[in-house]
Amino acid sequence: TRIVRVVLDDFSPETGVSVLAGDKNVGTMGSTAGGNGLALLRTDRVADALDAGASLSAGGLAIHLADPNDIRPAPKQTVA
């Protein structure tokens, strides 16, 4: 679970509404301002849903990840 930056299409969903990937709950919407927002998301569920072609919504409004790499784990670095 991680706080992730999101981009809003039109209107802002209310703070605290569920974020859905298709029909599955994947998190909670946080604050929004000026077409951008923050959401607390289960990164594993969001990654699986986006890989399957599902879209994200909150309060019936479409949202998108500001950076899809935010939900992917960082590659582990090895020390030689």
PDB file of N, CA, C and O in Angstrom:
ATOM      1  N   THR A   1       0.851  -1.169   0.000  1.00  0.00           N
ATOM      2  CA  THR A   1       0.000   0.000   0.000  1.00  0.00           C
ATOM      3  C   THR A   1       0.899   1.235   0.000  1.00  0.00           C
ATOM      4  O   THR A   1       1.861   1.302   0.758  1.00  0.00           O
ATOM      5  N   ARG A   2       0.535   2.204  -0.839  1.00  0.00           N
ATOM      6  CA  ARG A   2       1.385   3.377  -1.017  1.00  0.00           C
ATOM      7  C   ARG A   2       0.523   4.574  -1.425  1.00  0.00           C
ATOM      8  O   ARG A   2      -0.489   4.415  -2.097  1.00  0.00           O
ATOM      9  N   ILE A   3       0.950   5.775  -1.049  1.00  0.00           N
ATOM     10  CA  ILE A   3       0.297   6.986  -1.533  1.00  0.00           C
ATOM     11  C   ILE A   3       0.844   7.269  -2.919  1.00  0.00           C
ATOM     12  O   ILE A   3       2.063   7.335  -3.117  1.00  0.00           O
ATOM     13  N   VAL A   4      -0.069   7.409  -3.893  1.00  0.00           N
ATOM     14  CA  VAL A   4       0.311   7.539  -5.289  1.00  0.00           C
ATOM     15  C   VAL A   4      -0.330   8.800  -5.873  1.00  0.00           C
ATOM     16  O   VAL A   4      -1.477   9.113  -5.575  1.00  0.00           O
ATOM     17  N   ARG A   5       0.403   9.497  -6.727  1.00  0.00           N
ATOM     18  CA  ARG A   5      -0.134  10.670  -7.423  1.00  0.00           C
ATOM     19  C   ARG A   5      -1.068  10.224  -8.537  1.00  0.00           C
ATOM     20  O   ARG A   5      -0.757   9.285  -9.284  1.00  0.00           O
ATOM     21  N   VAL A   6      -2.222  10.896  -8.645  1.00  0.00           N
ATOM     22  CA  VAL A   6      -3.186  10.583  -9.693  1.00  0.00           C
ATOM     23  C   VAL A   6      -3.567  11.854 -10.436  1.00  0.00           C
ATOM     24  O   VAL A   6      -3.424  12.963  -9.925  1.00  0.00           O
ATOM     25  N   VAL A   7      -4.051  11.677 -11.667  1.00  0.00           N
ATOM     26  CA  VAL A   7      -4.518  12.763 -12.511  1.00  0.00           C
ATOM     27  C   VAL A   7      -6.011  12.556 -12.717  1.00  0.00           C
ATOM     28  O   VAL A   7      -6.470  11.432 -12.980  1.00  0.00           O
ATOM     29  N   LEU A   8      -6.768  13.641 -12.614  1.00  0.00           N
ATOM     30  CA  LEU A   8      -8.218  13.596 -12.729  1.00  0.00           C
ATOM     31  C   LEU A   8      -8.635  14.072 -14.118  1.00  0.00           C
ATOM     32  O   LEU A   8      -8.064  15.038 -14.639  1.00  0.00           O
ATOM     33  N   ASP A   9      -9.638  13.410 -14.705  1.00  0.00           N
ATOM     34  CA  ASP A   9     -10.107  13.812 -16.032  1.00  0.00           C
ATOM     35  C   ASP A   9     -10.864  15.133 -15.985  1.00  0.00           C
ATOM     36  O   ASP A   9     -10.568  16.054 -16.726  1.00  0.00           O
ATOM     37  N   ASP A  10     -11.868  15.226 -15.146  1.00  0.00           N
ATOM     38  CA  ASP A  10     -12.707  16.422 -15.106  1.00  0.00           C
ATOM     39  C   ASP A  10     -12.871  16.908 -13.675  1.00  0.00           C
ATOM     40  O   ASP A  10     -12.111  17.706 -13.193  1.00  0.00           O
ATOM     41  N   PHE A  11     -13.883  16.377 -13.024  1.00  0.00           N
ATOM     42  CA  PHE A  11     -14.210  16.787 -11.670  1.00  0.00           C
ATOM     43  C   PHE A  11     -13.404  15.986 -10.656  1.00  0.00           C
ATOM     44  O   PHE A  11     -12.870  14.929 -10.963  1.00  0.00           O
ATOM     45  N   SER A  12     -13.347  16.485  -9.435  1.00  0.00           N
ATOM     46  CA  SER A  12     -12.602  15.814  -8.372  1.00  0.00           C
ATOM     47  C   SER A  12     -13.518  14.926  -7.548  1.00  0.00           C
ATOM     48  O   SER A  12     -14.564  15.386  -7.090  1.00  0.00           O
ATOM     49  N   PRO A  13     -13.137  13.679  -7.319  1.00  0.00           N
ATOM     50  CA  PRO A  13     -13.918  12.831  -6.417  1.00  0.00           C
ATOM     51  C   PRO A  13     -13.746  13.309  -4.977  1.00  0.00           C
ATOM     52  O   PRO A  13     -12.766  13.976  -4.647  1.00  0.00           O
ATOM     53  N   GLU A  14     -14.691  12.980  -4.142  1.00  0.00           N
ATOM     54  CA  GLU A  14     -14.620  13.370  -2.737  1.00  0.00           C
ATOM     55  C   GLU A  14     -13.509  12.597  -2.035  1.00  0.00           C
ATOM     56  O   GLU A  14     -13.230  11.441  -2.349  1.00  0.00           O
ATOM     57  N   THR A  15     -12.897  13.251  -1.069  1.00  0.00           N
ATOM     58  CA  THR A  15     -11.883  12.597  -0.246  1.00  0.00           C
ATOM     59  C   THR A  15     -12.519  11.439   0.515  1.00  0.00           C
ATOM     60  O   THR A  15     -13.615  11.581   1.046  1.00  0.00           O
ATOM     61  N   GLY A  16     -11.863  10.296   0.528  1.00  0.00           N
ATOM     62  CA  GLY A  16     -12.344   9.144   1.276  1.00  0.00           C
ATOM     63  C   GLY A  16     -13.152   8.145   0.483  1.00  0.00           C
ATOM     64  O   GLY A  16     -13.449   7.066   0.994  1.00  0.00           O
ATOM     65  N   VAL A  17     -13.513   8.460  -0.773  1.00  0.00           N
ATOM     66  CA  VAL A  17     -14.257   7.482  -1.564  1.00  0.00           C
ATOM     67  C   VAL A  17     -13.320   6.374  -2.028  1.00  0.00           C
ATOM     68  O   VAL A  17     -12.107   6.553  -2.128  1.00  0.00           O
ATOM     69  N   SER A  18     -13.894   5.221  -2.303  1.00  0.00           N
ATOM     70  CA  SER A  18     -13.110   4.070  -2.752  1.00  0.00           C
ATOM     71  C   SER A  18     -12.591   4.278  -4.165  1.00  0.00           C
ATOM     72  O   SER A  18     -13.290   4.830  -5.014  1.00  0.00           O
ATOM     73  N   VAL A  19     -11.377   3.829  -4.392  1.00  0.00           N
ATOM     74  CA  VAL A  19     -10.812   3.781  -5.740  1.00  0.00           C
ATOM     75  C   VAL A  19     -11.049   2.371  -6.253  1.00  0.00           C
ATOM     76  O   VAL A  19     -10.732   1.389  -5.579  1.00  0.00           O
ATOM     77  N   LEU A  20     -11.632   2.281  -7.445  1.00  0.00           N
ATOM     78  CA  LEU A  20     -11.950   0.989  -8.035  1.00  0.00           C
ATOM     79  C   LEU A  20     -11.127   0.759  -9.286  1.00  0.00           C
ATOM     80  O   LEU A  20     -10.862   1.685 -10.051  1.00  0.00           O
ATOM     81  N   ALA A  21     -10.728  -0.494  -9.480  1.00  0.00           N
ATOM     82  CA  ALA A  21     -10.125  -0.948 -10.729  1.00  0.00           C
ATOM     83  C   ALA A  21     -11.142  -1.905 -11.310  1.00  0.00           C
ATOM     84  O   ALA A  21     -11.283  -3.024 -10.827  1.00  0.00           O
ATOM     85  N   GLY A  22     -11.880  -1.442 -12.308  1.00  0.00           N
ATOM     86  CA  GLY A  22     -13.036  -2.206 -12.764  1.00  0.00           C
ATOM     87  C   GLY A  22     -14.076  -2.140 -11.666  1.00  0.00           C
ATOM     88  O   GLY A  22     -14.541  -1.065 -11.298  1.00  0.00           O
ATOM     89  N   ASP A  23     -14.405  -3.289 -11.071  1.00  0.00           N
ATOM     90  CA  ASP A  23     -15.379  -3.314  -9.965  1.00  0.00           C
ATOM     91  C   ASP A  23     -14.730  -3.715  -8.638  1.00  0.00           C
ATOM     92  O   ASP A  23     -15.419  -3.938  -7.656  1.00  0.00           O
ATOM     93  N   LYS A  24     -13.397  -3.772  -8.596  1.00  0.00           N
ATOM     94  CA  LYS A  24     -12.693  -4.186  -7.380  1.00  0.00           C
ATOM     95  C   LYS A  24     -12.104  -2.982  -6.651  1.00  0.00           C
ATOM     96  O   LYS A  24     -11.463  -2.127  -7.266  1.00  0.00           O
ATOM     97  N   ASN A  25     -12.290  -2.945  -5.338  1.00  0.00           N
ATOM     98  CA  ASN A  25     -11.746  -1.879  -4.511  1.00  0.00           C
ATOM     99  C   ASN A  25     -10.235  -2.066  -4.394  1.00  0.00           C
ATOM    100  O   ASN A  25      -9.758  -3.119  -3.988  1.00  0.00           O
ATOM    101  N   VAL A  26      -9.486  -1.008  -4.761  1.00  0.00           N
ATOM    102  CA  VAL A  26      -8.024  -1.083  -4.692  1.00  0.00           C
ATOM    103  C   VAL A  26      -7.426   0.014  -3.810  1.00  0.00           C
ATOM    104  O   VAL A  26      -6.210   0.103  -3.677  1.00  0.00           O
ATOM    105  N   GLY A  27      -8.275   0.856  -3.210  1.00  0.00           N
ATOM    106  CA  GLY A  27      -7.732   1.901  -2.356  1.00  0.00           C
ATOM    107  C   GLY A  27      -8.739   2.966  -2.007  1.00  0.00           C
ATOM    108  O   GLY A  27      -9.944   2.799  -2.167  1.00  0.00           O
ATOM    109  N   THR A  28      -8.203   4.104  -1.544  1.00  0.00           N
ATOM    110  CA  THR A  28      -9.021   5.223  -1.078  1.00  0.00           C
ATOM    111  C   THR A  28      -8.474   6.518  -1.652  1.00  0.00           C
ATOM    112  O   THR A  28      -7.261   6.742  -1.662  1.00  0.00           O
ATOM    113  N   MET A  29      -9.375   7.368  -2.100  1.00  0.00           N
ATOM    114  CA  MET A  29      -8.994   8.660  -2.655  1.00  0.00           C
ATOM    115  C   MET A  29      -8.639   9.619  -1.543  1.00  0.00           C
ATOM    116  O   MET A  29      -9.319   9.685  -0.526  1.00  0.00           O
ATOM    117  N   GLY A  30      -7.564  10.371  -1.731  1.00  0.00           N
ATOM    118  CA  GLY A  30      -7.153  11.393  -0.777  1.00  0.00           C
ATOM    119  C   GLY A  30      -7.518  12.768  -1.302  1.00  0.00           C
ATOM    120  O   GLY A  30      -8.518  12.936  -1.994  1.00  0.00           O
ATOM    121  N   SER A  31      -6.693  13.736  -1.014  1.00  0.00           N
ATOM    122  CA  SER A  31      -6.982  15.117  -1.393  1.00  0.00           C
ATOM    123  C   SER A  31      -6.742  15.348  -2.883  1.00  0.00           C
ATOM    124  O   SER A  31      -5.982  14.619  -3.528  1.00  0.00           O
ATOM    125  N   THR A  32      -7.402  16.395  -3.419  1.00  0.00           N
ATOM    126  CA  THR A  32      -7.256  16.758  -4.824  1.00  0.00           C
ATOM    127  C   THR A  32      -7.157  18.270  -4.952  1.00  0.00           C
ATOM    128  O   THR A  32      -7.671  19.008  -4.115  1.00  0.00           O
ATOM    129  N   ALA A  33      -6.506  18.719  -6.016  1.00  0.00           N
ATOM    130  CA  ALA A  33      -6.417  20.143  -6.322  1.00  0.00           C
ATOM    131  C   ALA A  33      -5.957  20.311  -7.762  1.00  0.00           C
ATOM    132  O   ALA A  33      -4.977  19.681  -8.180  1.00  0.00           O
ATOM    133  N   GLY A  34      -6.664  21.139  -8.510  1.00  0.00           N
ATOM    134  CA  GLY A  34      -6.224  21.500  -9.853  1.00  0.00           C
ATOM    135  C   GLY A  34      -5.984  20.352 -10.805  1.00  0.00           C
ATOM    136  O   GLY A  34      -5.016  20.359 -11.541  1.00  0.00           O
ATOM    137  N   GLY A  35      -6.840  19.351 -10.808  1.00  0.00           N
ATOM    138  CA  GLY A  35      -6.697  18.235 -11.738  1.00  0.00           C
ATOM    139  C   GLY A  35      -5.727  17.156 -11.299  1.00  0.00           C
ATOM    140  O   GLY A  35      -5.474  16.209 -12.034  1.00  0.00           O
ATOM    141  N   ASN A  36      -5.164  17.299 -10.099  1.00  0.00           N
ATOM    142  CA  ASN A  36      -4.253  16.299  -9.554  1.00  0.00           C
ATOM    143  C   ASN A  36      -4.739  15.862  -8.187  1.00  0.00           C
ATOM    144  O   ASN A  36      -5.517  16.560  -7.544  1.00  0.00           O
ATOM    145  N   GLY A  37      -4.272  14.697  -7.757  1.00  0.00           N
ATOM    146  CA  GLY A  37      -4.665  14.230  -6.440  1.00  0.00           C
ATOM    147  C   GLY A  37      -3.724  13.170  -5.910  1.00  0.00           C
ATOM    148  O   GLY A  37      -2.745  12.796  -6.563  1.00  0.00           O
ATOM    149  N   LEU A  38      -4.050  12.718  -4.713  1.00  0.00           N
ATOM    150  CA  LEU A  38      -3.313  11.639  -4.065  1.00  0.00           C
ATOM    151  C   LEU A  38      -4.300  10.537  -3.712  1.00  0.00           C
ATOM    152  O   LEU A  38      -5.440  10.814  -3.330  1.00  0.00           O
ATOM    153  N   ALA A  39      -3.850   9.309  -3.835  1.00  0.00           N
ATOM    154  CA  ALA A  39      -4.694   8.173  -3.478  1.00  0.00           C
ATOM    155  C   ALA A  39      -3.846   7.142  -2.748  1.00  0.00           C
ATOM    156  O   ALA A  39      -2.675   6.938  -3.085  1.00  0.00           O
ATOM    157  N   LEU A  40      -4.426   6.518  -1.741  1.00  0.00           N
ATOM    158  CA  LEU A  40      -3.776   5.429  -1.017  1.00  0.00           C
ATOM    159  C   LEU A  40      -4.189   4.144  -1.713  1.00  0.00           C
ATOM    160  O   LEU A  40      -5.360   3.757  -1.656  1.00  0.00           O
ATOM    161  N   LEU A  41      -3.253   3.511  -2.405  1.00  0.00           N
ATOM    162  CA  LEU A  41      -3.574   2.373  -3.273  1.00  0.00           C
ATOM    163  C   LEU A  41      -2.797   1.123  -2.895  1.00  0.00           C
ATOM    164  O   LEU A  41      -1.639   1.188  -2.502  1.00  0.00           O
ATOM    165  N   ARG A  42      -3.474  -0.029  -3.066  1.00  0.00           N
ATOM    166  CA  ARG A  42      -2.803  -1.325  -2.979  1.00  0.00           C
ATOM    167  C   ARG A  42      -2.072  -1.525  -4.300  1.00  0.00           C
ATOM    168  O   ARG A  42      -2.684  -1.808  -5.335  1.00  0.00           O
ATOM    169  N   THR A  43      -0.774  -1.321  -4.292  1.00  0.00           N
ATOM    170  CA  THR A  43      -0.013  -1.324  -5.537  1.00  0.00           C
ATOM    171  C   THR A  43      -0.081  -2.665  -6.263  1.00  0.00           C
ATOM    172  O   THR A  43      -0.109  -2.698  -7.489  1.00  0.00           O
ATOM    173  N   ASP A  44      -0.127  -3.762  -5.515  1.00  0.00           N
ATOM    174  CA  ASP A  44      -0.194  -5.079  -6.160  1.00  0.00           C
ATOM    175  C   ASP A  44      -1.498  -5.247  -6.918  1.00  0.00           C
ATOM    176  O   ASP A  44      -1.516  -5.706  -8.056  1.00  0.00           O
ATOM    177  N   ARG A  45      -2.610  -4.827  -6.309  1.00  0.00           N
ATOM    178  CA  ARG A  45      -3.914  -4.962  -6.968  1.00  0.00           C
ATOM    179  C   ARG A  45      -4.051  -4.022  -8.154  1.00  0.00           C
ATOM    180  O   ARG A  45      -4.620  -4.387  -9.183  1.00  0.00           O
ATOM    181  N   VAL A  46      -3.526  -2.810  -8.018  1.00  0.00           N
ATOM    182  CA  VAL A  46      -3.586  -1.860  -9.127  1.00  0.00           C
ATOM    183  C   VAL A  46      -2.752  -2.362 -10.294  1.00  0.00           C
ATOM    184  O   VAL A  46      -3.193  -2.330 -11.444  1.00  0.00           O
ATOM    185  N   ALA A  47      -1.557  -2.858 -10.032  1.00  0.00           N
ATOM    186  CA  ALA A  47      -0.698  -3.376 -11.100  1.00  0.00           C
ATOM    187  C   ALA A  47      -1.378  -4.529 -11.832  1.00  0.00           C
ATOM    188  O   ALA A  47      -1.390  -4.556 -13.070  1.00  0.00           O
ATOM    189  N   ASP A  48      -1.966  -5.466 -11.087  1.00  0.00           N
ATOM    190  CA  ASP A  48      -2.663  -6.593 -11.707  1.00  0.00           C
ATOM    191  C   ASP A  48      -3.831  -6.114 -12.555  1.00  0.00           C
ATOM    192  O   ASP A  48      -4.053  -6.593 -13.665  1.00  0.00           O
ATOM    193  N   ALA A  49      -4.600  -5.152 -12.028  1.00  0.00           N
ATOM    194  CA  ALA A  49      -5.775  -4.657 -12.744  1.00  0.00           C
ATOM    195  C   ALA A  49      -5.381  -3.923 -14.024  1.00  0.00           C
ATOM    196  O   ALA A  49      -5.987  -4.123 -15.080  1.00  0.00           O
ATOM    197  N   LEU A  50      -4.360  -3.082 -13.945  1.00  0.00           N
ATOM    198  CA  LEU A  50      -3.931  -2.354 -15.134  1.00  0.00           C
ATOM    199  C   LEU A  50      -3.341  -3.291 -16.175  1.00  0.00           C
ATOM    200  O   LEU A  50      -3.553  -3.108 -17.380  1.00  0.00           O
ATOM    201  N   ASP A  51      -2.623  -4.321 -15.733  1.00  0.00           N
ATOM    202  CA  ASP A  51      -2.099  -5.318 -16.665  1.00  0.00           C
ATOM    203  C   ASP A  51      -3.228  -6.055 -17.381  1.00  0.00           C
ATOM    204  O   ASP A  51      -3.071  -6.468 -18.520  1.00  0.00           O
ATOM    205  N   ALA A  52      -4.374  -6.200 -16.695  1.00  0.00           N
ATOM    206  CA  ALA A  52      -5.533  -6.877 -17.285  1.00  0.00           C
ATOM    207  C   ALA A  52      -6.403  -5.929 -18.107  1.00  0.00           C
ATOM    208  O   ALA A  52      -7.416  -6.340 -18.655  1.00  0.00           O
ATOM    209  N   GLY A  53      -6.018  -4.640 -18.173  1.00  0.00           N
ATOM    210  CA  GLY A  53      -6.754  -3.684 -18.996  1.00  0.00           C
ATOM    211  C   GLY A  53      -7.862  -2.941 -18.279  1.00  0.00           C
ATOM    212  O   GLY A  53      -8.639  -2.235 -18.921  1.00  0.00           O
ATOM    213  N   ALA A  54      -7.953  -3.062 -16.961  1.00  0.00           N
ATOM    214  CA  ALA A  54      -8.989  -2.355 -16.204  1.00  0.00           C
ATOM    215  C   ALA A  54      -8.603  -0.886 -16.052  1.00  0.00           C
ATOM    216  O   ALA A  54      -7.427  -0.535 -16.081  1.00  0.00           O
ATOM    217  N   SER A  55      -9.607  -0.042 -15.897  1.00  0.00           N
ATOM    218  CA  SER A  55      -9.349   1.381 -15.674  1.00  0.00           C
ATOM    219  C   SER A  55      -9.676   1.725 -14.225  1.00  0.00           C
ATOM    220  O   SER A  55     -10.420   1.016 -13.556  1.00  0.00           O
ATOM    221  N   LEU A  56      -9.123   2.841 -13.750  1.00  0.00           N
ATOM    222  CA  LEU A  56      -9.334   3.271 -12.374  1.00  0.00           C
ATOM    223  C   LEU A  56     -10.420   4.331 -12.313  1.00  0.00           C
ATOM    224  O   LEU A  56     -10.525   5.180 -13.208  1.00  0.00           O
ATOM    225  N   SER A  57     -11.191   4.291 -11.230  1.00  0.00           N
ATOM    226  CA  SER A  57     -12.203   5.322 -11.003  1.00  0.00           C
ATOM    227  C   SER A  57     -12.368   5.538  -9.508  1.00  0.00           C
ATOM    228  O   SER A  57     -12.033   4.678  -8.695  1.00  0.00           O
ATOM    229  N   ALA A  58     -12.880   6.708  -9.162  1.00  0.00           N
ATOM    230  CA  ALA A  58     -13.167   7.049  -7.768  1.00  0.00           C
ATOM    231  C   ALA A  58     -14.446   7.872  -7.755  1.00  0.00           C
ATOM    232  O   ALA A  58     -14.530   8.891  -8.440  1.00  0.00           O
ATOM    233  N   GLY A  59     -15.440   7.407  -7.029  1.00  0.00           N
ATOM    234  CA  GLY A  59     -16.703   8.120  -6.986  1.00  0.00           C
ATOM    235  C   GLY A  59     -17.374   8.208  -8.344  1.00  0.00           C
ATOM    236  O   GLY A  59     -18.069   9.167  -8.626  1.00  0.00           O
ATOM    237  N   GLY A  60     -17.125   7.224  -9.199  1.00  0.00           N
ATOM    238  CA  GLY A  60     -17.713   7.217 -10.539  1.00  0.00           C
ATOM    239  C   GLY A  60     -16.978   8.085 -11.541  1.00  0.00           C
ATOM    240  O   GLY A  60     -17.401   8.211 -12.691  1.00  0.00           O
ATOM    241  N   LEU A  61     -15.862   8.677 -11.145  1.00  0.00           N
ATOM    242  CA  LEU A  61     -15.073   9.541 -12.017  1.00  0.00           C
ATOM    243  C   LEU A  61     -13.760   8.864 -12.380  1.00  0.00           C
ATOM    244  O   LEU A  61     -13.115   8.256 -11.531  1.00  0.00           O
ATOM    245  N   ALA A  62     -13.357   8.992 -13.641  1.00  0.00           N
ATOM    246  CA  ALA A  62     -12.118   8.365 -14.099  1.00  0.00           C
ATOM    247  C   ALA A  62     -10.913   9.052 -13.486  1.00  0.00           C
ATOM    248  O   ALA A  62     -10.878  10.278 -13.360  1.00  0.00           O
ATOM    249  N   ILE A  63      -9.939   8.256 -13.065  1.00  0.00           N
ATOM    250  CA  ILE A  63      -8.653   8.773 -12.609  1.00  0.00           C
ATOM    251  C   ILE A  63      -7.551   7.963 -13.285  1.00  0.00           C
ATOM    252  O   ILE A  63      -7.789   6.845 -13.751  1.00  0.00           O
ATOM    253  N   HIS A  64      -6.370   8.543 -13.353  1.00  0.00           N
ATOM    254  CA  HIS A  64      -5.227   7.881 -13.977  1.00  0.00           C
ATOM    255  C   HIS A  64      -4.004   8.089 -13.095  1.00  0.00           C
ATOM    256  O   HIS A  64      -3.895   9.109 -12.409  1.00  0.00           O
ATOM    257  N   LEU A  65      -3.091   7.155 -13.136  1.00  0.00           N
ATOM    258  CA  LEU A  65      -1.839   7.312 -12.398  1.00  0.00           C
ATOM    259  C   LEU A  65      -1.002   8.387 -13.071  1.00  0.00           C
ATOM    260  O   LEU A  65      -0.856   8.398 -14.290  1.00  0.00           O
ATOM    261  N   ALA A  66      -0.445   9.312 -12.282  1.00  0.00           N
ATOM    262  CA  ALA A  66       0.429  10.341 -12.840  1.00  0.00           C
ATOM    263  C   ALA A  66       1.679   9.697 -13.427  1.00  0.00           C
ATOM    264  O   ALA A  66       2.177  10.127 -14.468  1.00  0.00           O
ATOM    265  N   ASP A  67       2.169   8.656 -12.788  1.00  0.00           N
ATOM    266  CA  ASP A  67       3.333   7.913 -13.271  1.00  0.00           C
ATOM    267  C   ASP A  67       3.092   6.435 -12.998  1.00  0.00           C
ATOM    268  O   ASP A  67       3.160   6.014 -11.846  1.00  0.00           O
ATOM    269  N   PRO A  68       2.780   5.645 -14.024  1.00  0.00           N
ATOM    270  CA  PRO A  68       2.514   4.222 -13.811  1.00  0.00           C
ATOM    271  C   PRO A  68       3.644   3.479 -13.107  1.00  0.00           C
ATOM    272  O   PRO A  68       3.422   2.457 -12.475  1.00  0.00           O
ATOM    273  N   ASN A  69       4.860   4.002 -13.165  1.00  0.00           N
ATOM    274  CA  ASN A  69       5.980   3.357 -12.475  1.00  0.00           C
ATOM    275  C   ASN A  69       5.886   3.491 -10.961  1.00  0.00           C
ATOM    276  O   ASN A  69       6.607   2.810 -10.240  1.00  0.00           O
ATOM    277  N   ASP A  70       5.002   4.377 -10.476  1.00  0.00           N
ATOM    278  CA  ASP A  70       4.827   4.538  -9.026  1.00  0.00           C
ATOM    279  C   ASP A  70       4.303   3.275  -8.360  1.00  0.00           C
ATOM    280  O   ASP A  70       4.491   3.082  -7.164  1.00  0.00           O
ATOM    281  N   ILE A  71       3.630   2.412  -9.116  1.00  0.00           N
ATOM    282  CA  ILE A  71       3.074   1.196  -8.510  1.00  0.00           C
ATOM    283  C   ILE A  71       3.960  -0.026  -8.693  1.00  0.00           C
ATOM    284  O   ILE A  71       3.682  -1.075  -8.139  1.00  0.00           O
ATOM    285  N   ARG A  72       5.010   0.136  -9.455  1.00  0.00           N
ATOM    286  CA  ARG A  72       5.936  -0.982  -9.683  1.00  0.00           C
ATOM    287  C   ARG A  72       7.061  -0.912  -8.660  1.00  0.00           C
ATOM    288  O   ARG A  72       7.604   0.160  -8.402  1.00  0.00           O
ATOM    289  N   PRO A  73       7.436  -2.038  -8.086  1.00  0.00           N
ATOM    290  CA  PRO A  73       8.556  -2.000  -7.137  1.00  0.00           C
ATOM    291  C   PRO A  73       9.850  -1.627  -7.847  1.00  0.00           C
ATOM    292  O   PRO A  73      10.062  -1.988  -9.000  1.00  0.00           O
ATOM    293  N   ALA A  74      10.677  -0.890  -7.150  1.00  0.00           N
ATOM    294  CA  ALA A  74      11.975  -0.515  -7.710  1.00  0.00           C
ATOM    295  C   ALA A  74      12.849  -1.754  -7.825  1.00  0.00           C
ATOM    296  O   ALA A  74      12.841  -2.622  -6.960  1.00  0.00           O
ATOM    297  N   PRO A  75      13.594  -1.873  -8.917  1.00  0.00           N
ATOM    298  CA  PRO A  75      14.477  -3.033  -9.059  1.00  0.00           C
ATOM    299  C   PRO A  75      15.531  -3.024  -7.956  1.00  0.00           C
ATOM    300  O   PRO A  75      16.037  -1.965  -7.583  1.00  0.00           O
ATOM    301  N   LYS A  76      15.817  -4.196  -7.443  1.00  0.00           N
ATOM    302  CA  LYS A  76      16.836  -4.309  -6.410  1.00  0.00           C
ATOM    303  C   LYS A  76      18.215  -4.111  -7.019  1.00  0.00           C
ATOM    304  O   LYS A  76      18.514  -4.643  -8.077  1.00  0.00           O
ATOM    305  N   GLN A  77      19.026  -3.348  -6.318  1.00  0.00           N
ATOM    306  CA  GLN A  77      20.385  -3.124  -6.779  1.00  0.00           C
ATOM    307  C   GLN A  77      21.315  -4.059  -6.030  1.00  0.00           C
ATOM    308  O   GLN A  77      21.229  -4.197  -4.811  1.00  0.00           O
ATOM    309  N   THR A  78      22.186  -4.676  -6.762  1.00  0.00           N
ATOM    310  CA  THR A  78      23.160  -5.565  -6.141  1.00  0.00           C
ATOM    311  C   THR A  78      24.489  -4.861  -6.028  1.00  0.00           C
ATOM    312  O   THR A  78      24.840  -4.011  -6.842  1.00  0.00           O
ATOM    313  N   VAL A  79      25.203  -5.212  -5.000  1.00  0.00           N
ATOM    314  CA  VAL A  79      26.517  -4.628  -4.783  1.00  0.00           C
ATOM    315  C   VAL A  79      27.552  -5.653  -5.219  1.00  0.00           C
ATOM    316  O   VAL A  79      27.516  -6.804  -4.792  1.00  0.00           O
ATOM    317  N   ALA A  80      28.431  -5.226  -6.078  1.00  0.00           N
ATOM    318  CA  ALA A  80      29.436  -6.160  -6.595  1.00  0.00           C
ATOM    319  C   ALA A  80      30.605  -6.296  -5.664  1.00  0.00           C
ATOM    320  O   ALA A  80      30.974  -5.511  -4.911  1.00  0.00           O
TER     321      ALA A  80
END
